[in-house]
Amino acid sequence: VVEVDEKTRKDVALKSTPYDGVVLSLLCVWDPSYVRENTAAAVNLQFVSMVVLHLLNILGQSILMCYLFAGPILDISRKYIGAEAKAIALKLAVDEHRSLNETIPEEAAAAEMCKGYYSPALSHLLILAIWNTKILGELRDAYERAHAIIHLPVTRDLDRIVEEQDNGTIKIGYITTRLKYACIFLVCVPQSLLAISLAFIGNYFLFFTADIGKLVFKSMSLVFIATLDELLFVTFASSVIRTRMTKAAYRVRKPSNWWHWNLWITSTLKLLVVWAIAYLVVYVHFKTGTEYRAWCLEYKIATGARKPFWVAFNDGLDNV
């Protein structure tokens, strides 16, 4: 048993999600004193309900991601086959007419080839950065939960795991080694894998969306998938369990006193990571598709079929 000075610990509140719900209910089941005070039937029912919501969340997110990848993503990505050759052909055509100071005629074949594929790359860069911000938040949530569980003091006395105070507050102060591994591999690892899979699927799904309006709506649908765990908990968890979750907390060690790291360094690093991932997706991994779109946009502007962004924006302001 590891004795810890309580002055060196602080409370970290549990979140209203099936992830923390499974951790709390699992620890409550293994604490004999908590079971005696709240009856075995109630504690077991709480555990079963949280496990069901946890499995529904994993299954629901996995099915939706498989549908997106096997359906819309593959269908749209096929349209970019041969994009490099198309981009080169458009570039040569635009350069040839510009060298002769001619107005570029809009050809039917080129117009069909660029139909819907002339959205500005910066719009995708911005949306992907916002999406990766959401994913980074999911990974941070999994990391903080794993960090709290790992740094809980280990004990062999099961009666010390969960402490329920008179005002209903629940403190998770200790944990056994087996429960620690169970919480990590059954809760934190699945959450991290789902977040990484969502990042992969979401970046593909959003990049292959050419229309700006559809890009915004599809990003909202991806957020719905990412927040499915919260939706399931708020909708299906009982009021008793939701109340207990709001009063539950991990008793973890206080963070280091290096205030520079806690105040601004981590935030700056996360901001850089988000934009770096978005840049790599748009301008490195999908470089050919981005160039294809850029030359389609250039072709549309050169033929007069589309105005430059700022011209169209100013025209819209004049019409207000």
Tab-separated table of C-alpha atoms in Angstrom:
chain	number	residue	atom	x	y	z
A	1	VAL	CA	0.000	0.000	0.000
A	2	VAL	CA	1.321	3.431	-0.976
A	3	GLU	CA	0.534	6.206	1.494
A	4	VAL	CA	0.271	9.641	-0.080
A	5	ASP	CA	0.316	13.049	1.561
A	6	GLU	CA	-3.121	14.538	0.860
A	7	LYS	CA	-1.598	18.016	0.628
A	8	THR	CA	0.151	16.980	-2.584
A	9	ARG	CA	-3.089	15.896	-4.288
A	10	LYS	CA	-5.949	17.655	-5.998
A	11	ASP	CA	-9.374	16.708	-7.336
A	12	VAL	CA	-9.901	16.195	-11.089
A	13	ALA	CA	-13.582	16.001	-11.922
A	14	LEU	CA	-14.915	13.132	-14.002
A	15	LYS	CA	-16.651	14.013	-17.257
A	16	SER	CA	-20.185	13.072	-18.209
A	17	THR	CA	-19.240	10.454	-20.806
A	18	PRO	CA	-19.442	6.650	-20.947
A	19	TYR	CA	-15.635	6.543	-20.656
A	20	ASP	CA	-15.495	7.999	-17.157
A	21	GLY	CA	-18.777	6.251	-16.379
A	22	VAL	CA	-17.204	2.841	-17.014
A	23	VAL	CA	-14.164	3.718	-14.889
A	24	LEU	CA	-16.274	4.900	-11.940
A	25	SER	CA	-18.740	2.005	-12.080
A	26	LEU	CA	-15.934	-0.566	-12.414
A	27	LEU	CA	-14.118	0.784	-9.375
A	28	CYS	CA	-17.365	0.950	-7.407
A	29	VAL	CA	-18.105	-2.719	-8.162
A	30	TRP	CA	-14.711	-3.751	-6.780
A	31	ASP	CA	-15.025	-1.679	-3.594
A	32	PRO	CA	-16.784	-3.856	-0.950
A	33	SER	CA	-17.580	-0.934	1.349
A	34	TYR	CA	-19.232	1.018	-1.468
A	35	VAL	CA	-21.258	-2.050	-2.465
A	36	ARG	CA	-22.466	-2.539	1.094
A	37	GLU	CA	-23.569	1.076	1.437
A	38	ASN	CA	-25.371	1.248	-1.931
A	39	THR	CA	-26.548	-2.398	-2.351
A	40	ALA	CA	-25.029	-4.833	-4.820
A	41	ALA	CA	-27.993	-4.695	-7.201
A	42	ALA	CA	-27.769	-0.923	-7.672
A	43	VAL	CA	-23.986	-0.964	-8.128
A	44	ASN	CA	-24.099	-3.852	-10.608
A	45	LEU	CA	-26.922	-2.204	-12.566
A	46	GLN	CA	-24.882	1.001	-12.774
A	47	PHE	CA	-21.894	-0.965	-14.079
A	48	VAL	CA	-23.932	-2.872	-16.684
A	49	SER	CA	-25.609	0.292	-17.982
A	50	MET	CA	-22.276	2.076	-18.382
A	51	VAL	CA	-20.727	-0.897	-20.164
A	52	VAL	CA	-23.689	-1.028	-22.572
A	53	LEU	CA	-23.363	2.699	-23.360
A	54	HIS	CA	-19.602	2.272	-23.778
A	55	LEU	CA	-20.071	-0.576	-26.255
A	56	LEU	CA	-22.832	1.282	-28.122
A	57	ASN	CA	-20.533	4.280	-28.494
A	58	ILE	CA	-17.636	2.196	-29.825
A	59	LEU	CA	-19.909	0.233	-32.157
A	60	GLY	CA	-21.783	3.310	-33.377
A	61	GLN	CA	-18.671	5.332	-34.160
A	62	SER	CA	-16.996	2.344	-35.851
A	63	ILE	CA	-20.013	1.624	-38.085
A	64	LEU	CA	-20.379	5.276	-39.113
A	65	MET	CA	-16.667	5.536	-39.930
A	66	CYS	CA	-16.767	2.331	-41.980
A	67	TYR	CA	-19.778	3.664	-43.881
A	68	LEU	CA	-18.002	6.941	-44.665
A	69	PHE	CA	-14.828	5.228	-45.845
A	70	ALA	CA	-16.492	2.457	-47.856
A	71	GLY	CA	-19.101	4.782	-49.345
A	72	PRO	CA	-18.671	8.526	-49.950
A	73	ILE	CA	-14.893	8.711	-49.501
A	74	LEU	CA	-14.051	5.989	-52.030
A	75	ASP	CA	-16.675	7.258	-54.495
A	76	ILE	CA	-15.383	10.832	-54.405
A	77	SER	CA	-11.701	9.864	-54.385
A	78	ARG	CA	-12.158	7.911	-57.637
A	79	LYS	CA	-12.978	11.198	-59.377
A	80	TYR	CA	-9.444	12.381	-58.628
A	81	ILE	CA	-7.851	9.502	-60.541
A	82	GLY	CA	-5.567	11.026	-63.144
A	83	ALA	CA	-5.722	14.416	-61.430
A	84	GLU	CA	-2.033	15.064	-62.060
A	85	ALA	CA	-2.361	14.689	-65.827
A	86	LYS	CA	-5.506	16.839	-65.837
A	87	ALA	CA	-3.792	19.551	-63.813
A	88	ILE	CA	-0.823	19.622	-66.207
A	89	ALA	CA	-3.147	19.871	-69.225
A	90	LEU	CA	-5.046	22.773	-67.673
A	91	LYS	CA	-1.825	24.539	-66.728
A	92	LEU	CA	-0.487	24.272	-70.284
A	93	ALA	CA	-3.746	25.542	-71.739
A	94	VAL	CA	-3.900	28.557	-69.439
A	95	ASP	CA	-0.209	29.401	-69.963
A	96	GLU	CA	-0.525	29.138	-73.749
A	97	HIS	CA	-3.420	31.556	-73.989
A	98	ARG	CA	-1.850	33.960	-71.517
A	99	SER	CA	1.381	34.082	-73.508
A	100	LEU	CA	-0.634	35.201	-76.526
A	101	ASN	CA	-2.710	37.654	-74.443
A	102	GLU	CA	-5.836	35.847	-75.548
A	103	THR	CA	-9.072	35.341	-73.729
A	104	ILE	CA	-9.305	31.696	-72.817
A	105	PRO	CA	-12.376	30.036	-74.335
A	106	GLU	CA	-14.263	27.674	-72.075
A	107	GLU	CA	-14.174	24.236	-73.620
A	108	ALA	CA	-16.829	21.670	-72.816
A	109	ALA	CA	-14.306	18.969	-71.920
A	110	ALA	CA	-12.343	21.223	-69.588
A	111	ALA	CA	-15.506	22.629	-68.027
A	112	GLU	CA	-16.761	19.131	-67.295
A	113	MET	CA	-13.359	18.091	-65.959
A	114	CYS	CA	-13.351	21.000	-63.491
A	115	LYS	CA	-17.004	20.760	-62.540
A	116	GLY	CA	-17.109	21.324	-58.795
A	117	TYR	CA	-13.310	21.035	-58.346
A	118	TYR	CA	-12.189	24.617	-58.023
A	119	SER	CA	-12.576	25.419	-54.329
A	120	PRO	CA	-9.704	27.430	-52.773
A	121	ALA	CA	-7.142	25.325	-50.908
A	122	LEU	CA	-7.169	27.703	-47.949
A	123	SER	CA	-10.792	26.827	-47.239
A	124	HIS	CA	-9.851	23.168	-46.832
A	125	LEU	CA	-6.832	24.135	-44.766
A	126	LEU	CA	-9.042	26.095	-42.352
A	127	ILE	CA	-11.730	23.403	-42.039
A	128	LEU	CA	-9.154	20.643	-41.554
A	129	ALA	CA	-7.411	22.694	-38.866
A	130	ILE	CA	-10.722	23.090	-37.029
A	131	TRP	CA	-11.457	19.375	-37.383
A	132	ASN	CA	-8.016	18.397	-36.099
A	133	THR	CA	-8.602	20.734	-33.152
A	134	LYS	CA	-11.625	18.627	-32.232
A	135	ILE	CA	-9.604	15.424	-32.590
A	136	LEU	CA	-6.792	16.848	-30.473
A	137	GLY	CA	-9.368	17.568	-27.788
A	138	GLU	CA	-10.489	13.928	-27.843
A	139	LEU	CA	-6.894	12.709	-27.568
A	140	ARG	CA	-6.229	15.149	-24.745
A	141	ASP	CA	-9.287	13.842	-22.902
A	142	ALA	CA	-8.041	10.251	-23.245
A	143	TYR	CA	-4.547	11.275	-22.131
A	144	GLU	CA	-5.767	13.148	-19.059
A	145	ARG	CA	-7.944	10.211	-18.035
A	146	ALA	CA	-5.073	7.768	-18.509
A	147	HIS	CA	-2.706	10.108	-16.646
A	148	ALA	CA	-5.103	10.321	-13.689
A	149	ILE	CA	-5.582	6.541	-13.568
A	150	ILE	CA	-1.869	5.763	-13.890
A	151	HIS	CA	-0.912	8.161	-11.103
A	152	LEU	CA	-3.494	6.918	-8.637
A	153	PRO	CA	-1.695	5.296	-5.662
A	154	VAL	CA	-1.776	1.488	-5.740
A	155	THR	CA	-3.407	-0.360	-2.864
A	156	ARG	CA	-4.405	-3.917	-1.996
A	157	ASP	CA	-7.148	-2.755	0.343
A	158	LEU	CA	-10.252	-2.754	-1.878
A	159	ASP	CA	-12.223	-0.750	0.708
A	160	ARG	CA	-10.014	2.292	0.017
A	161	ILE	CA	-10.674	2.575	-3.733
A	162	VAL	CA	-13.821	4.696	-3.618
A	163	GLU	CA	-14.766	7.064	-0.815
A	164	GLU	CA	-18.301	8.472	-0.723
A	165	GLN	CA	-18.695	11.450	1.579
A	166	ASP	CA	-21.807	12.615	3.410
A	167	ASN	CA	-22.645	15.261	0.800
A	168	GLY	CA	-22.624	12.632	-1.970
A	169	THR	CA	-19.171	13.518	-3.294
A	170	ILE	CA	-17.263	10.479	-4.582
A	171	LYS	CA	-13.463	10.445	-4.412
A	172	ILE	CA	-11.382	7.917	-6.337
A	173	GLY	CA	-8.238	7.923	-4.239
A	174	TYR	CA	-6.621	4.517	-4.790
A	175	ILE	CA	-6.623	1.666	-7.277
A	176	THR	CA	-5.299	-1.860	-7.627
A	177	THR	CA	-2.783	-2.787	-10.298
A	178	ARG	CA	-5.232	-5.017	-12.176
A	179	LEU	CA	-7.952	-2.368	-12.166
A	180	LYS	CA	-5.438	0.172	-13.414
A	181	TYR	CA	-4.579	-1.978	-16.447
A	182	ALA	CA	-8.266	-2.788	-17.020
A	183	CYS	CA	-9.255	0.886	-17.092
A	184	ILE	CA	-6.408	1.786	-19.436
A	185	PHE	CA	-6.996	-1.000	-21.974
A	186	LEU	CA	-10.808	-1.065	-21.820
A	187	VAL	CA	-11.426	2.686	-21.772
A	188	CYS	CA	-8.448	4.883	-22.677
A	189	VAL	CA	-7.050	2.744	-25.503
A	190	PRO	CA	-10.398	2.387	-27.365
A	191	GLN	CA	-11.041	6.119	-27.041
A	192	SER	CA	-7.606	6.926	-28.462
A	193	LEU	CA	-8.014	4.478	-31.362
A	194	LEU	CA	-11.430	5.923	-32.204
A	195	ALA	CA	-10.007	9.457	-32.169
A	196	ILE	CA	-7.100	8.513	-34.452
A	197	SER	CA	-9.467	6.698	-36.827
A	198	LEU	CA	-11.787	9.702	-36.865
A	199	ALA	CA	-8.834	11.951	-37.678
A	200	PHE	CA	-7.891	9.750	-40.645
A	201	ILE	CA	-11.459	9.365	-41.934
A	202	GLY	CA	-12.335	13.013	-41.319
A	203	ASN	CA	-9.328	14.425	-43.154
A	204	TYR	CA	-10.081	12.256	-46.186
A	205	PHE	CA	-13.800	12.989	-46.061
A	206	LEU	CA	-13.347	16.753	-45.818
A	207	PHE	CA	-10.532	17.036	-48.359
A	208	PHE	CA	-12.511	15.241	-51.058
A	209	THR	CA	-15.434	17.640	-50.564
A	210	ALA	CA	-15.081	20.334	-53.192
A	211	ASP	CA	-18.111	22.528	-52.536
A	212	ILE	CA	-17.604	25.041	-49.710
A	213	GLY	CA	-21.177	24.773	-48.430
A	214	LYS	CA	-21.039	20.977	-48.328
A	215	LEU	CA	-17.633	21.191	-46.651
A	216	VAL	CA	-19.130	23.080	-43.689
A	217	PHE	CA	-22.121	20.744	-43.353
A	218	LYS	CA	-19.968	17.614	-43.603
A	219	SER	CA	-17.635	18.916	-40.924
A	220	MET	CA	-20.687	19.311	-38.669
A	221	SER	CA	-21.690	15.696	-39.364
A	222	LEU	CA	-18.211	14.543	-38.353
A	223	VAL	CA	-18.503	16.469	-35.090
A	224	PHE	CA	-21.747	14.576	-34.466
A	225	ILE	CA	-19.853	11.284	-34.744
A	226	ALA	CA	-17.065	12.543	-32.464
A	227	THR	CA	-19.556	13.611	-29.774
A	228	LEU	CA	-21.662	10.455	-29.932
A	229	ASP	CA	-20.381	9.372	-26.503
A	230	GLU	CA	-21.684	12.523	-24.842
A	231	LEU	CA	-25.012	12.220	-26.655
A	232	LEU	CA	-25.505	8.634	-25.516
A	233	PHE	CA	-24.649	9.470	-21.913
A	234	VAL	CA	-26.906	12.527	-21.675
A	235	THR	CA	-29.812	10.701	-23.328
A	236	PHE	CA	-29.697	7.205	-21.825
A	237	ALA	CA	-27.837	7.450	-18.510
A	238	SER	CA	-30.172	7.624	-15.519
A	239	SER	CA	-30.465	10.799	-13.461
A	240	VAL	CA	-28.861	9.026	-10.503
A	241	ILE	CA	-25.768	8.104	-12.510
A	242	ARG	CA	-25.519	11.583	-14.048
A	243	THR	CA	-25.700	13.153	-10.585
A	244	ARG	CA	-23.001	10.834	-9.254
A	245	MET	CA	-20.752	11.648	-12.192
A	246	THR	CA	-20.982	15.392	-11.470
A	247	LYS	CA	-19.876	14.744	-7.875
A	248	ALA	CA	-17.076	12.265	-8.647
A	249	ALA	CA	-13.381	13.102	-8.941
A	250	TYR	CA	-9.945	11.517	-9.161
A	251	ARG	CA	-7.534	12.354	-6.340
A	252	VAL	CA	-4.350	12.978	-8.351
A	253	ARG	CA	-1.008	14.543	-7.613
A	254	LYS	CA	-0.705	18.251	-8.231
A	255	PRO	CA	1.075	19.253	-11.470
A	256	SER	CA	4.597	20.631	-11.562
A	257	ASN	CA	5.198	24.258	-10.699
A	258	TRP	CA	6.750	25.074	-14.097
A	259	TRP	CA	4.108	27.650	-14.897
A	260	HIS	CA	5.517	28.460	-18.359
A	261	TRP	CA	4.686	24.922	-19.518
A	262	ASN	CA	1.237	24.902	-17.947
A	263	LEU	CA	0.342	28.441	-19.005
A	264	TRP	CA	1.351	28.880	-22.635
A	265	ILE	CA	3.869	26.327	-23.972
A	266	THR	CA	1.398	23.427	-24.213
A	267	SER	CA	-1.229	25.657	-25.855
A	268	THR	CA	1.278	26.918	-28.398
A	269	LEU	CA	2.483	23.400	-29.225
A	270	LYS	CA	-1.072	22.148	-29.714
A	271	LEU	CA	-1.850	25.077	-32.022
A	272	LEU	CA	1.255	24.356	-34.100
A	273	VAL	CA	0.431	20.635	-34.276
A	274	VAL	CA	-3.120	21.324	-35.494
A	275	TRP	CA	-2.004	23.603	-38.330
A	276	ALA	CA	0.960	21.369	-39.213
A	277	ILE	CA	-1.309	18.344	-39.665
A	278	ALA	CA	-3.741	20.351	-41.794
A	279	TYR	CA	-0.864	21.652	-43.951
A	280	LEU	CA	0.617	18.192	-44.435
A	281	VAL	CA	-2.759	16.788	-45.487
A	282	VAL	CA	-3.566	19.548	-47.997
A	283	TYR	CA	-0.156	20.421	-49.448
A	284	VAL	CA	1.890	17.237	-48.977
A	285	HIS	CA	-0.253	14.107	-48.782
A	286	PHE	CA	-2.858	15.373	-51.275
A	287	LYS	CA	-0.493	17.630	-53.207
A	288	THR	CA	-1.712	16.458	-56.623
A	289	GLY	CA	-5.373	16.975	-55.771
A	290	THR	CA	-4.650	20.443	-54.379
A	291	GLU	CA	-2.786	21.447	-57.563
A	292	TYR	CA	-5.647	20.073	-59.648
A	293	ARG	CA	-8.123	22.227	-57.767
A	294	ALA	CA	-5.863	25.277	-57.979
A	295	TRP	CA	-5.597	25.055	-61.770
A	296	CYS	CA	-9.308	24.407	-62.131
A	297	LEU	CA	-9.940	27.584	-60.142
A	298	GLU	CA	-7.398	29.441	-62.283
A	299	TYR	CA	-9.070	28.109	-65.417
A	300	LYS	CA	-12.528	29.186	-64.258
A	301	ILE	CA	-11.273	32.693	-63.438
A	302	ALA	CA	-9.411	32.965	-66.758
A	303	THR	CA	-12.521	32.010	-68.749
A	304	GLY	CA	-14.690	34.410	-66.774
A	305	ALA	CA	-16.866	31.585	-65.462
A	306	ARG	CA	-15.879	32.465	-61.898
A	307	LYS	CA	-14.714	35.651	-60.239
A	308	PRO	CA	-11.766	35.826	-57.851
A	309	PHE	CA	-12.774	35.484	-54.229
A	310	TRP	CA	-12.243	39.129	-53.206
A	311	VAL	CA	-14.013	40.440	-56.311
A	312	ALA	CA	-17.034	38.241	-55.596
A	313	PHE	CA	-16.891	39.260	-51.927
A	314	ASN	CA	-16.858	42.984	-52.757
A	315	ASP	CA	-19.689	42.530	-55.241
A	316	GLY	CA	-21.699	40.829	-52.543
A	317	LEU	CA	-21.120	43.752	-50.174
A	318	ASP	CA	-22.230	46.218	-52.853
A	319	ASN	CA	-25.493	44.320	-53.285
A	320	VAL	CA	-26.318	44.349	-49.569
